[in-house]
Amino acid sequence: MIGQTARVTRVGEWLLAAFRLVAGVVTALVALVLLLALVTGLVLVPVFGAGVPVVAGALGATRALAELHRREAGRVFGVPLAGSYTSQPSWSWRDLLACLRDQQNGRDAIWLAAHGVAGVVVFWMTYGLLAALSGLAVGAGGPFSVFTFPVLVIAAVIWWLVPWTVRGFALLARVLLAPSDAALTRRVEQLTDSRAAAVDAQAAELRRIERDLHDGAQARLAAVGMTLGLAAQAVRSDPDQAAALIQEARADAGKALAELRDLVRGIHPPVLADRGLVGGLEAAALLCPVPVALDIDLPVRPQAPVESALYFATAEVLANVGTHSGATAAWLRVRYAGGALSVVVGDDGRGGADPRRGTGLRGIERRLAAFDGTLRVTSPSGGPTEITMELPCALPPPASGPSSPRTTSSSATA
Amino acid sequence: MEAVDNGPMLREALLRHRPDVAVVDVRLPPTFTDEGLVAAIAARRDVPGLPVLVLSQYVEQLYARELLADQAGGVGYLLKDRVGNVDEFVGAVRRVAAGGTAMDAEVIGQLLGRRSAPLARLTAREREVLELVAEGRSNAAIASALFVTDKAVGKHITGIFTKLDLPPSDDDNRRVRAVLAYLQAAPGGR
């Protein structure tokens, strides 16, 4: 029985491998088409930029195909593979130039060619072997004379070749699609930079909090103590003056509390702690002078640092919408897809936002970079502006029970 | 009297005892986030207009909006340190118990600080009046707080309503709801 089960499993595995081989041949064809599109697009770019959308589309599709094969190769070798892109294809010239400089895109293109050629070779080989097999089988006399020596040899070769061909496809992907050593070195440099920036930002933030406390609440509380001391002295000799002093002390205590509240709001807003990113963004949208249409879909709460980073980045972008855009309507879209949380803030204002000119957007970009996050701006003069913040992160599995945070999808105008 | 220490039990107790007015802390066990608020809103869903005064270390626009959303009145939302001003706090409790509204000055303050277009049309005095209106004060109370006559307050309120395109109304509670509804639902527009 056990032997039979094992045989059934092996046949199943082989059939699966055969299916993967066919799929590999099909994607090889797709790869060749994409390569052709890429080359044609690049040739057409000088012709009034007609090739730009073609190149952007082909690059995007190549990424999807490469990702598929990375996952497949990761399964075969048991090691997860990840590309290291430094660019994001889009219709803008700047993004496209960044794509051309991105080494991973170059390696992807080489893989397209290699995978395409390999697929064609495998196709003809398979075709040849199957043709030979069927030729021999048809030529045979009776049902049992099919099992001649040449037929068995060819069948054995096919049986053995199929899994190895699948491994071959995976090996190509592993060699060409995973980041090179140079890319890994660059990644280390990038991480070192972003870590230094994060540490600097943290230290600056602590200094700001210390200064705010020192000049604000601490000074006020000292004043409260002094005023109350004076009141204690005056309470017998001049009760009216004492009462006035106590009033003054209470007013000062109130101001100290207000300053502490503002300070806490700047460190970790209570609504973010209570309701998570969804509630925090709803609250931030409420405070925006421009009406904001909300479209938030988050199955669970992300981790606290991710929530905080995206909350503050979005709050700042919304504040910019209020002060600079001259917009009459804005929208906020939050999605989790492909292992990344993305927040899009758009407005119908005058446009022309440029991260290279203002320090605000650069600052947001730097802070997101500490989480490997990115900020993209499309803001043609005359609008509309769309700012996309993307932060790769893993979402925890959905919690159950009454204490689970309420992070339902929300669609409303704030 | 009954002592409870978490949100769901609070809701049950509110529904069982039907107090004249409930004073509730926003943060309660087990998670110390917004259970008090959630329980109060849930209880008011079962008993519309059940008077609830919510106290918190912070005021949040979002929570103020949720409390006011059912438009049933009998709602208060105040900073905890307002309790120190005993007369005003007792006044707020009485207003809420009587089906009125008591919104913290900071709720409206935050909106006034950030909203621009339509509120920019208000004069400084009109803003002061609007803030007091949002707290749930009557014309007479506003008049005495600002050392002006009732008639002057009435004129300011008419001015505010005109500038914010709100239909005038005598009812205290409806005024607050109208002001907040306007500020929250249609910012910047018109």
Coordinates of C-alpha atoms in Angstrom, one line a residue:
Chain A
M1 CA 0.0 0.0 0.0
I2 CA 2.7 2.4 1.0
G3 CA 4.6 1.8 -2.1
Q4 CA 1.5 2.4 -4.2
T5 CA 0.8 5.7 -2.5
A6 CA 4.4 6.8 -3.1
R7 CA 4.1 5.9 -6.7
V8 CA 0.8 7.8 -7.0
T9 CA 2.5 10.8 -5.4
R10 CA 5.4 10.5 -7.8
V11 CA 3.2 10.4 -10.8
G12 CA 1.3 13.4 -9.4
E13 CA 4.5 15.3 -8.9
W14 CA 5.6 14.5 -12.4
L15 CA 2.3 15.6 -13.9
L16 CA 2.6 18.9 -11.9
A17 CA 6.2 19.3 -13.3
A18 CA 4.9 18.6 -16.8
F19 CA 2.2 21.3 -16.3
R20 CA 5.0 23.7 -15.1
L21 CA 7.0 22.9 -18.1
V22 CA 4.1 23.8 -20.4
A23 CA 3.5 27.0 -18.4
G24 CA 7.2 27.8 -18.7
V25 CA 7.0 27.4 -22.5
V26 CA 3.9 29.7 -22.6
T27 CA 5.6 32.4 -20.4
A28 CA 8.7 32.1 -22.6
L29 CA 6.5 33.1 -25.5
V30 CA 5.1 36.0 -23.4
A31 CA 8.7 37.0 -22.6
L32 CA 9.7 37.2 -26.2
V33 CA 6.7 39.4 -27.0
L34 CA 7.6 41.6 -24.1
L35 CA 11.2 41.9 -25.2
L36 CA 10.0 42.8 -28.7
A37 CA 7.6 45.5 -27.2
L38 CA 10.4 46.8 -25.0
V39 CA 12.9 47.1 -27.9
T40 CA 10.2 48.6 -30.2
G41 CA 9.2 51.1 -27.5
L42 CA 12.7 52.2 -26.9
V43 CA 13.3 52.7 -30.6
L44 CA 10.1 54.7 -30.8
V45 CA 10.9 57.0 -27.8
P46 CA 12.8 59.6 -29.9
V47 CA 9.8 59.7 -32.3
F48 CA 7.8 62.3 -30.3
G49 CA 7.9 60.0 -27.2
A50 CA 5.4 57.7 -28.9
G51 CA 7.3 54.7 -27.3
V52 CA 6.9 56.0 -23.7
P53 CA 3.6 54.3 -22.9
V54 CA 4.8 51.1 -24.7
V55 CA 8.0 51.0 -22.6
A56 CA 6.2 51.8 -19.4
G57 CA 3.6 49.1 -20.1
A58 CA 6.2 46.5 -21.1
L59 CA 8.3 47.3 -18.0
G60 CA 5.3 46.9 -15.8
A61 CA 4.4 43.6 -17.4
T62 CA 8.0 42.3 -17.3
R63 CA 8.0 43.0 -13.5
A64 CA 4.8 41.0 -13.0
L65 CA 6.2 38.1 -15.1
A66 CA 9.6 38.2 -13.3
E67 CA 7.9 38.3 -10.0
L68 CA 5.9 35.2 -11.0
H69 CA 9.1 33.4 -11.9
R70 CA 10.9 34.5 -8.7
R71 CA 8.1 33.0 -6.7
E72 CA 8.3 29.8 -8.8
A73 CA 12.1 29.6 -8.4
G74 CA 11.8 30.3 -4.7
R75 CA 9.5 27.3 -4.4
V76 CA 11.9 25.1 -6.4
F77 CA 15.0 26.0 -4.4
G78 CA 13.3 26.7 -1.1
V79 CA 14.8 30.2 -0.8
P80 CA 12.7 33.3 -1.3
L81 CA 13.9 35.5 -4.1
A82 CA 13.3 39.2 -4.3
G83 CA 14.1 41.7 -7.0
S84 CA 15.8 45.0 -5.9
Y85 CA 14.2 47.7 -8.0
T86 CA 15.1 51.3 -7.5
S87 CA 12.5 52.6 -9.9
Q88 CA 8.8 52.5 -10.6
P89 CA 7.7 52.6 -14.3
S90 CA 5.3 55.3 -15.2
W91 CA 4.5 57.6 -18.1
S92 CA 6.7 60.4 -16.8
W93 CA 10.1 61.0 -18.3
R94 CA 11.7 61.2 -14.9
D95 CA 10.5 57.7 -13.8
L96 CA 11.4 56.2 -17.1
L97 CA 15.0 57.6 -16.9
A98 CA 15.2 56.1 -13.4
C99 CA 14.0 52.8 -14.9
L100 CA 16.8 52.9 -17.5
R101 CA 19.4 53.4 -14.7
D102 CA 17.8 50.6 -12.6
Q103 CA 20.1 47.6 -13.0
Q104 CA 17.4 45.1 -12.1
N105 CA 15.4 46.2 -15.2
G106 CA 18.5 45.4 -17.3
R107 CA 18.8 42.0 -15.7
D108 CA 15.1 41.4 -16.2
A109 CA 15.5 42.2 -19.9
I110 CA 18.4 39.7 -20.2
W111 CA 16.3 37.2 -18.5
L112 CA 13.4 37.8 -20.9
A113 CA 15.8 36.9 -23.8
A114 CA 17.3 33.9 -22.0
H115 CA 13.9 32.5 -20.8
G116 CA 12.4 33.1 -24.3
V117 CA 15.2 31.2 -26.1
A118 CA 15.2 28.4 -23.5
G119 CA 11.4 28.1 -23.9
V120 CA 11.7 27.8 -27.7
V121 CA 14.4 25.2 -27.3
V122 CA 12.4 23.2 -24.8
F123 CA 9.3 23.5 -27.1
W124 CA 11.1 22.0 -30.1
M125 CA 12.8 19.3 -27.9
T126 CA 9.4 18.3 -26.5
Y127 CA 7.8 18.4 -29.9
G128 CA 10.6 16.2 -31.3
L129 CA 10.5 13.6 -28.6
L130 CA 6.7 13.4 -28.6
A131 CA 6.7 13.1 -32.4
A132 CA 9.2 10.3 -32.3
L133 CA 7.2 8.6 -29.6
S134 CA 3.9 8.8 -31.5
G135 CA 5.6 7.8 -34.8
L136 CA 7.0 4.6 -33.2
A137 CA 3.7 3.9 -31.4
V138 CA 1.6 4.2 -34.6
G139 CA 4.2 2.1 -36.5
A140 CA 3.8 -0.8 -34.1
G141 CA 1.5 -3.7 -34.9
G142 CA -0.6 -4.7 -31.9
P143 CA -1.4 -3.1 -28.5
F144 CA 1.4 -4.9 -26.7
S145 CA 4.1 -4.4 -29.3
V146 CA 4.0 -0.6 -28.4
F147 CA 6.4 -1.4 -25.6
T148 CA 9.5 -1.8 -27.8
F149 CA 12.9 -0.9 -26.6
P150 CA 13.2 2.5 -28.4
V151 CA 9.8 3.6 -27.2
L152 CA 10.7 2.7 -23.6
V153 CA 14.0 4.6 -23.9
I154 CA 12.3 7.7 -25.2
A155 CA 9.6 7.5 -22.5
A156 CA 12.3 7.2 -19.8
V157 CA 14.1 10.2 -21.2
I158 CA 10.9 12.2 -21.2
W159 CA 10.1 11.0 -17.6
W160 CA 13.6 12.1 -16.5
L161 CA 13.9 15.3 -18.5
V162 CA 10.6 17.0 -17.5
P163 CA 11.5 17.8 -13.8
W164 CA 15.0 18.8 -14.8
T165 CA 13.7 21.2 -17.4
V166 CA 11.5 22.8 -14.8
R167 CA 14.6 23.1 -12.5
G168 CA 16.5 24.6 -15.5
F169 CA 13.8 27.3 -15.9
A170 CA 14.0 28.1 -12.2
L171 CA 17.8 28.2 -12.3
L172 CA 17.7 30.8 -15.0
A173 CA 15.3 32.9 -12.9
R174 CA 17.5 32.5 -9.8
V175 CA 20.7 33.6 -11.6
L176 CA 19.2 36.5 -13.5
L177 CA 16.2 37.7 -11.5
A178 CA 17.7 37.8 -8.0
P179 CA 19.8 40.9 -7.1
S180 CA 23.5 40.8 -8.0
D181 CA 26.2 41.3 -5.4
A182 CA 26.5 44.9 -6.6
A183 CA 22.8 45.4 -6.0
L184 CA 23.2 43.9 -2.5
T185 CA 26.1 46.2 -1.7
R186 CA 24.0 49.1 -2.9
R187 CA 21.2 48.0 -0.7
V188 CA 23.5 47.9 2.3
E189 CA 24.6 51.4 1.6
Q190 CA 21.0 52.5 1.2
L191 CA 20.1 50.9 4.5
T192 CA 23.0 52.5 6.2
D193 CA 21.9 55.9 4.9
S194 CA 18.3 55.5 5.9
R195 CA 19.3 54.2 9.3
A196 CA 21.5 57.2 9.9
A197 CA 18.7 59.5 8.8
A198 CA 16.2 57.7 11.1
V199 CA 18.6 58.0 14.0
D200 CA 19.1 61.7 13.3
A201 CA 15.4 62.4 12.9
Q202 CA 14.8 60.5 16.2
A203 CA 17.4 62.6 18.0
A204 CA 16.0 65.8 16.6
E205 CA 12.5 64.8 17.7
L206 CA 13.7 64.1 21.2
R207 CA 15.5 67.5 21.4
R208 CA 12.3 69.2 20.2
I209 CA 10.2 67.4 22.8
E210 CA 12.7 68.3 25.5
R211 CA 12.7 72.0 24.4
D212 CA 8.9 72.1 24.2
L213 CA 8.6 70.6 27.7
H214 CA 11.2 73.0 29.1
D215 CA 9.8 76.1 27.6
G216 CA 6.2 75.1 27.9
A217 CA 4.6 72.9 30.5
Q218 CA 7.6 72.8 32.8
A219 CA 7.8 76.6 33.0
R220 CA 4.1 77.0 33.4
L221 CA 4.0 74.4 36.3
A222 CA 6.9 76.3 38.0
A223 CA 4.8 79.5 37.7
V224 CA 1.8 77.6 39.1
G225 CA 3.9 76.6 42.1
M226 CA 5.1 80.2 42.7
T227 CA 1.6 81.7 42.3
L228 CA 0.2 79.2 44.8
G229 CA 3.0 80.0 47.2
L230 CA 2.1 83.7 47.0
A231 CA -1.5 82.8 47.5
A232 CA -0.7 80.8 50.6
Q233 CA 1.2 83.8 52.1
A234 CA -1.7 86.2 51.3
V235 CA -4.5 83.9 52.4
R236 CA -4.8 85.4 55.9
S237 CA -3.8 89.0 55.2
D238 CA -5.6 89.5 51.9
P239 CA -8.1 86.8 51.1
D240 CA -9.3 88.6 47.9
Q241 CA -5.8 88.8 46.5
A242 CA -5.3 85.1 47.4
A243 CA -8.4 84.1 45.5
A244 CA -7.2 86.1 42.5
L245 CA -3.8 84.4 42.7
I246 CA -5.5 80.9 42.9
Q247 CA -7.5 81.8 39.8
E248 CA -4.4 82.7 38.0
A249 CA -2.7 79.5 39.0
R250 CA -5.6 77.5 37.8
A251 CA -5.5 79.3 34.4
D252 CA -1.8 78.5 34.1
A253 CA -2.3 74.9 35.0
G254 CA -5.0 74.7 32.3
K255 CA -2.5 76.2 29.8
A256 CA 0.1 73.7 30.8
L257 CA -2.3 70.9 30.2
A258 CA -3.2 72.3 26.8
E259 CA 0.5 72.4 25.9
L260 CA 1.0 68.8 27.1
R261 CA -2.0 67.7 25.0
D262 CA -0.5 69.4 21.9
L263 CA 2.8 67.7 22.6
V264 CA 1.2 64.3 22.9
R265 CA -0.7 64.8 19.7
G266 CA 2.6 65.4 18.0
I267 CA 4.2 62.3 19.4
H268 CA 1.4 59.8 19.1
P269 CA -2.1 61.1 18.6
P270 CA -4.7 59.5 21.0
V271 CA -7.1 58.8 18.1
L272 CA -4.4 56.8 16.3
A273 CA -3.8 54.8 19.5
D274 CA -7.5 54.2 19.9
R275 CA -8.7 53.6 16.4
G276 CA -5.5 52.8 14.4
L277 CA -4.7 54.1 11.0
V278 CA -8.3 54.2 9.8
G279 CA -9.5 56.3 12.7
G280 CA -6.4 58.5 12.6
L281 CA -6.8 59.2 8.9
E282 CA -10.5 59.9 9.4
A283 CA -9.6 62.4 12.1
A284 CA -6.9 64.0 10.0
A285 CA -9.3 64.3 7.1
L286 CA -11.8 66.1 9.4
L287 CA -9.2 68.8 10.2
C288 CA -8.4 69.4 6.5
P289 CA -10.0 72.7 5.3
V290 CA -10.8 71.0 2.0
P291 CA -13.5 68.3 2.0
V292 CA -11.8 64.9 1.7
A293 CA -13.5 61.9 0.2
L294 CA -12.3 58.8 2.1
D295 CA -11.9 55.4 0.5
I296 CA -10.1 53.2 3.1
D297 CA -9.9 49.4 2.9
L298 CA -7.7 47.8 5.5
P299 CA -8.5 44.3 6.8
V300 CA -6.4 44.6 10.0
R301 CA -4.3 47.1 11.8
P302 CA -0.7 47.3 10.6
Q303 CA 2.1 47.4 13.2
A304 CA 2.3 50.6 15.3
P305 CA 5.5 52.0 13.7
V306 CA 3.9 51.6 10.2
E307 CA 0.7 53.2 11.4
S308 CA 2.5 56.1 12.9
A309 CA 4.8 56.7 9.9
L310 CA 1.9 56.7 7.4
Y311 CA -0.4 58.8 9.7
F312 CA 2.1 61.6 10.1
A313 CA 3.1 61.5 6.4
T314 CA -0.6 61.7 5.3
A315 CA -1.4 64.3 7.9
E316 CA 1.4 66.5 6.5
V317 CA 0.3 66.0 2.9
L318 CA -3.3 66.8 3.9
A319 CA -2.1 70.0 5.6
N320 CA -0.3 70.9 2.4
V321 CA -3.5 70.3 0.4
G322 CA -5.2 72.8 2.8
T323 CA -2.5 75.5 2.6
H324 CA -0.9 75.3 -0.9
S325 CA -3.2 73.6 -3.4
G326 CA -6.1 76.0 -3.6
A327 CA -8.2 72.8 -4.1
T328 CA -12.0 72.6 -3.6
A329 CA -12.0 68.8 -3.3
A330 CA -9.6 66.1 -2.2
W331 CA -9.6 62.4 -1.9
L332 CA -7.8 59.8 0.2
R333 CA -7.4 56.2 -0.8
V334 CA -5.8 53.5 1.3
R335 CA -5.1 50.0 0.1
Y336 CA -3.0 47.0 1.0
A337 CA -1.8 45.0 -2.0
G338 CA 1.3 43.1 -3.1
G339 CA 2.9 43.3 0.4
A340 CA 2.7 47.1 0.5
L341 CA 0.4 49.6 2.1
S342 CA -0.3 52.5 -0.1
V343 CA -1.9 55.8 0.7
V344 CA -2.9 58.1 -2.2
V345 CA -3.8 61.7 -1.5
G346 CA -5.2 63.7 -4.4
D347 CA -6.7 67.1 -4.9
D348 CA -8.1 69.2 -7.8
G349 CA -5.9 72.2 -7.0
R350 CA -3.4 74.1 -9.0
G351 CA -0.8 71.4 -9.1
G352 CA 2.9 72.0 -9.6
A353 CA 4.0 70.3 -6.4
D354 CA 7.6 69.2 -6.7
P355 CA 9.5 67.3 -4.0
R356 CA 12.8 68.8 -5.2
R357 CA 11.7 72.3 -4.6
G358 CA 9.9 72.2 -1.3
T359 CA 11.5 70.8 1.9
G360 CA 8.1 69.4 3.1
L361 CA 7.7 66.6 0.6
R362 CA 11.5 65.8 0.8
G363 CA 11.1 65.4 4.5
I364 CA 8.2 63.1 4.2
E365 CA 10.1 61.1 1.6
R366 CA 13.1 60.8 3.9
R367 CA 11.0 59.7 6.8
L368 CA 9.2 57.1 4.7
A369 CA 12.6 55.9 3.4
A370 CA 13.4 54.7 6.9
F371 CA 10.7 52.1 6.3
D372 CA 11.8 51.4 2.7
G373 CA 8.7 53.5 1.8
T374 CA 8.5 55.6 -1.3
L375 CA 6.7 58.8 -2.2
R376 CA 5.6 59.6 -5.8
V377 CA 4.2 62.9 -6.9
T378 CA 2.3 63.5 -10.1
S379 CA 1.4 67.1 -10.1
P380 CA 1.2 68.7 -13.6
S381 CA 0.8 72.5 -13.6
G382 CA -2.9 73.2 -13.4
G383 CA -3.6 70.0 -11.4
P384 CA -4.8 67.6 -10.4
T385 CA -2.1 66.5 -7.9
E386 CA -1.8 62.9 -6.7
I387 CA 0.7 61.9 -4.0
T388 CA 1.3 58.2 -3.5
M389 CA 3.0 56.9 -0.4
E390 CA 3.9 53.3 -0.4
L391 CA 5.3 51.3 2.5
P392 CA 6.2 47.7 2.2
C393 CA 5.0 45.8 5.3
A394 CA 3.4 42.5 6.4
L395 CA -0.1 42.7 7.9
P396 CA -0.7 40.6 11.0
P397 CA -3.3 37.9 10.5
P398 CA -6.9 39.2 11.2
A399 CA -7.6 39.1 14.9
S400 CA -10.9 37.7 16.2
G401 CA -13.0 38.4 19.3
P402 CA -14.5 41.5 20.7
S403 CA -11.2 43.2 21.4
S404 CA -10.2 43.2 17.7
P405 CA -9.6 46.7 16.5
R406 CA -12.3 48.1 14.2
T407 CA -10.6 48.6 10.9
T408 CA -13.4 48.1 8.6
S409 CA -13.5 49.6 5.2
S410 CA -14.8 53.1 5.2
S411 CA -16.2 55.3 2.5
A412 CA -17.3 58.7 3.5
T413 CA -16.7 62.4 3.0
A414 CA -15.1 64.1 5.9
Chain B
M1 CA -25.7 52.8 42.0
E2 CA -23.5 50.3 40.3
A3 CA -19.8 50.2 39.7
V4 CA -18.6 48.6 36.4
D5 CA -15.1 48.5 35.0
N6 CA -15.5 47.8 31.3
G7 CA -17.3 48.9 28.2
P8 CA -19.9 46.2 27.6
M9 CA -20.9 46.1 31.3
L10 CA -21.2 49.9 31.2
R11 CA -23.6 49.7 28.4
E12 CA -25.7 47.1 30.2
A13 CA -25.7 49.2 33.4
L14 CA -26.7 52.3 31.5
L15 CA -29.6 50.4 29.9
R16 CA -30.7 48.9 33.2
H17 CA -30.6 51.9 35.4
R18 CA -31.5 54.6 32.9
P19 CA -29.7 57.4 34.8
D20 CA -30.8 61.0 34.6
V21 CA -27.3 61.7 33.3
A22 CA -24.3 59.4 32.9
V23 CA -20.8 60.8 33.2
V24 CA -18.4 58.5 31.3
D25 CA -14.7 58.3 30.8
V26 CA -13.6 57.7 27.2
R27 CA -10.9 55.2 28.2
L28 CA -12.0 52.1 30.1
P29 CA -10.7 48.6 30.5
P30 CA -9.9 46.2 28.9
T31 CA -8.0 48.0 26.1
F32 CA -8.0 51.6 27.5
T33 CA -8.8 53.0 24.1
D34 CA -12.3 54.3 23.4
E35 CA -14.6 51.8 25.2
G36 CA -16.4 54.4 27.2
L37 CA -17.4 56.3 24.0
V38 CA -18.4 53.2 22.2
A39 CA -20.5 52.0 25.1
A40 CA -22.2 55.4 25.4
I41 CA -23.0 55.5 21.7
A42 CA -24.3 51.9 21.8
A43 CA -26.5 52.6 24.8
R44 CA -27.9 55.7 23.0
R45 CA -28.7 53.6 20.0
D46 CA -31.0 51.5 22.2
V47 CA -32.3 54.5 24.2
P48 CA -32.2 57.6 21.9
G49 CA -31.4 60.7 23.8
L50 CA -30.1 58.9 26.9
P51 CA -28.1 61.8 28.5
V52 CA -24.4 61.1 28.4
L53 CA -21.5 63.4 29.3
V54 CA -18.2 62.0 28.1
L55 CA -15.0 63.1 29.7
S56 CA -11.5 62.7 28.3
Q57 CA -7.9 63.9 28.5
Y58 CA -8.2 64.9 24.8
V59 CA -11.0 66.0 22.6
E60 CA -11.2 64.5 19.1
Q61 CA -13.3 65.9 16.3
L62 CA -14.1 62.4 15.2
Y63 CA -15.5 61.5 18.6
A64 CA -17.5 64.7 18.8
R65 CA -19.0 63.9 15.4
E66 CA -19.9 60.3 16.4
L67 CA -21.6 61.5 19.6
L68 CA -23.6 64.1 17.7
A69 CA -24.4 61.9 14.8
D70 CA -27.7 60.6 16.1
Q71 CA -29.0 64.2 16.5
A72 CA -30.9 63.2 19.6
G73 CA -29.4 65.8 22.0
G74 CA -28.5 65.1 25.6
V75 CA -24.8 64.8 24.7
G76 CA -21.7 66.3 26.3
Y77 CA -18.0 66.0 25.5
L78 CA -15.6 67.8 27.8
L79 CA -12.0 67.8 28.7
K80 CA -11.4 66.3 32.1
D81 CA -9.7 69.5 33.5
R82 CA -13.0 71.4 33.0
V83 CA -14.3 69.5 36.0
G84 CA -12.0 71.8 38.1
N85 CA -14.3 74.7 37.2
V86 CA -17.2 73.4 39.4
D87 CA -19.9 75.9 38.5
E88 CA -19.4 75.4 34.7
F89 CA -19.1 71.7 35.0
V90 CA -22.3 71.4 37.0
G91 CA -24.0 73.7 34.5
A92 CA -22.8 71.4 31.7
V93 CA -24.1 68.3 33.5
R94 CA -27.5 70.0 34.0
R95 CA -27.7 71.1 30.3
V96 CA -27.0 67.5 29.2
A97 CA -29.5 66.0 31.6
A98 CA -32.1 68.4 30.3
G99 CA -31.4 67.2 26.7
G100 CA -29.1 70.0 25.7
T101 CA -25.5 69.9 24.4
A102 CA -22.2 70.7 26.0
M103 CA -19.3 70.6 23.6
D104 CA -15.8 71.5 24.9
A105 CA -14.5 74.9 23.7
E106 CA -11.6 73.0 22.2
V107 CA -13.8 71.0 19.8
I108 CA -14.9 74.2 18.1
G109 CA -11.5 75.8 18.7
Q110 CA -9.7 73.1 16.6
L111 CA -12.2 73.6 13.8
L112 CA -11.9 77.4 14.0
G113 CA -8.1 77.1 14.0
R114 CA -8.0 75.1 10.8
R115 CA -11.1 75.7 8.8
S116 CA -10.6 78.6 6.5
A117 CA -13.0 79.8 3.8
P118 CA -16.4 80.3 5.3
L119 CA -15.3 81.0 8.9
A120 CA -12.9 83.7 7.7
R121 CA -15.9 85.8 7.0
L122 CA -16.8 85.9 10.7
T123 CA -15.6 88.7 12.8
A124 CA -13.6 88.0 16.0
R125 CA -16.6 88.6 18.2
E126 CA -18.8 86.4 16.0
R127 CA -16.2 83.6 16.5
E128 CA -16.4 84.1 20.2
V129 CA -20.1 83.8 20.1
L130 CA -20.0 80.7 17.9
E131 CA -17.6 79.0 20.3
L132 CA -20.1 79.7 23.2
V133 CA -23.0 78.6 21.1
A134 CA -21.2 75.3 20.4
E135 CA -20.7 74.8 24.1
G136 CA -24.4 74.9 24.4
R137 CA -24.9 78.2 26.1
S138 CA -28.1 80.2 26.0
N139 CA -28.2 83.7 24.6
A140 CA -28.5 85.1 28.1
A141 CA -25.4 83.1 29.2
I142 CA -23.4 84.2 26.2
A143 CA -24.5 87.8 26.9
S144 CA -23.2 87.7 30.5
A145 CA -20.0 85.9 29.5
L146 CA -19.2 88.5 26.9
F147 CA -20.6 91.5 28.9
V148 CA -23.0 92.5 26.2
T149 CA -26.8 92.7 25.9
D150 CA -29.1 89.7 24.9
K151 CA -30.1 91.7 21.8
A152 CA -26.4 92.1 20.7
V153 CA -25.9 88.3 21.1
G154 CA -29.0 87.7 19.0
K155 CA -27.7 90.0 16.3
H156 CA -24.3 88.2 16.3
I157 CA -26.0 84.8 16.0
T158 CA -28.1 86.0 13.1
G159 CA -25.0 87.3 11.5
I160 CA -23.2 83.9 12.0
F161 CA -26.2 82.0 10.6
T162 CA -26.3 84.3 7.6
K163 CA -22.6 84.1 6.9
L164 CA -22.7 80.3 7.2
D165 CA -25.9 80.0 5.2
L166 CA -27.7 78.4 8.1
P167 CA -31.4 78.8 8.7
P168 CA -32.0 80.7 12.0
S169 CA -33.5 78.8 14.9
D170 CA -34.4 79.6 18.6
D171 CA -33.7 76.1 20.0
D172 CA -30.3 75.9 21.8
N173 CA -29.8 72.3 20.9
R174 CA -30.6 72.7 17.3
R175 CA -28.2 75.6 17.0
V176 CA -25.3 73.5 18.1
R177 CA -26.2 70.7 15.9
A178 CA -26.6 73.0 13.0
V179 CA -23.2 74.7 13.6
L180 CA -21.3 71.4 14.1
A181 CA -23.1 69.7 11.2
Y182 CA -22.2 72.5 9.0
L183 CA -18.5 72.6 10.1
Q184 CA -18.1 68.8 9.8
A185 CA -20.1 68.0 6.7
A186 CA -19.5 70.9 4.4
P187 CA -16.1 72.4 5.1
G188 CA -14.7 74.9 2.7
G189 CA -17.6 74.5 0.3
R190 CA -20.2 76.9 -1.0

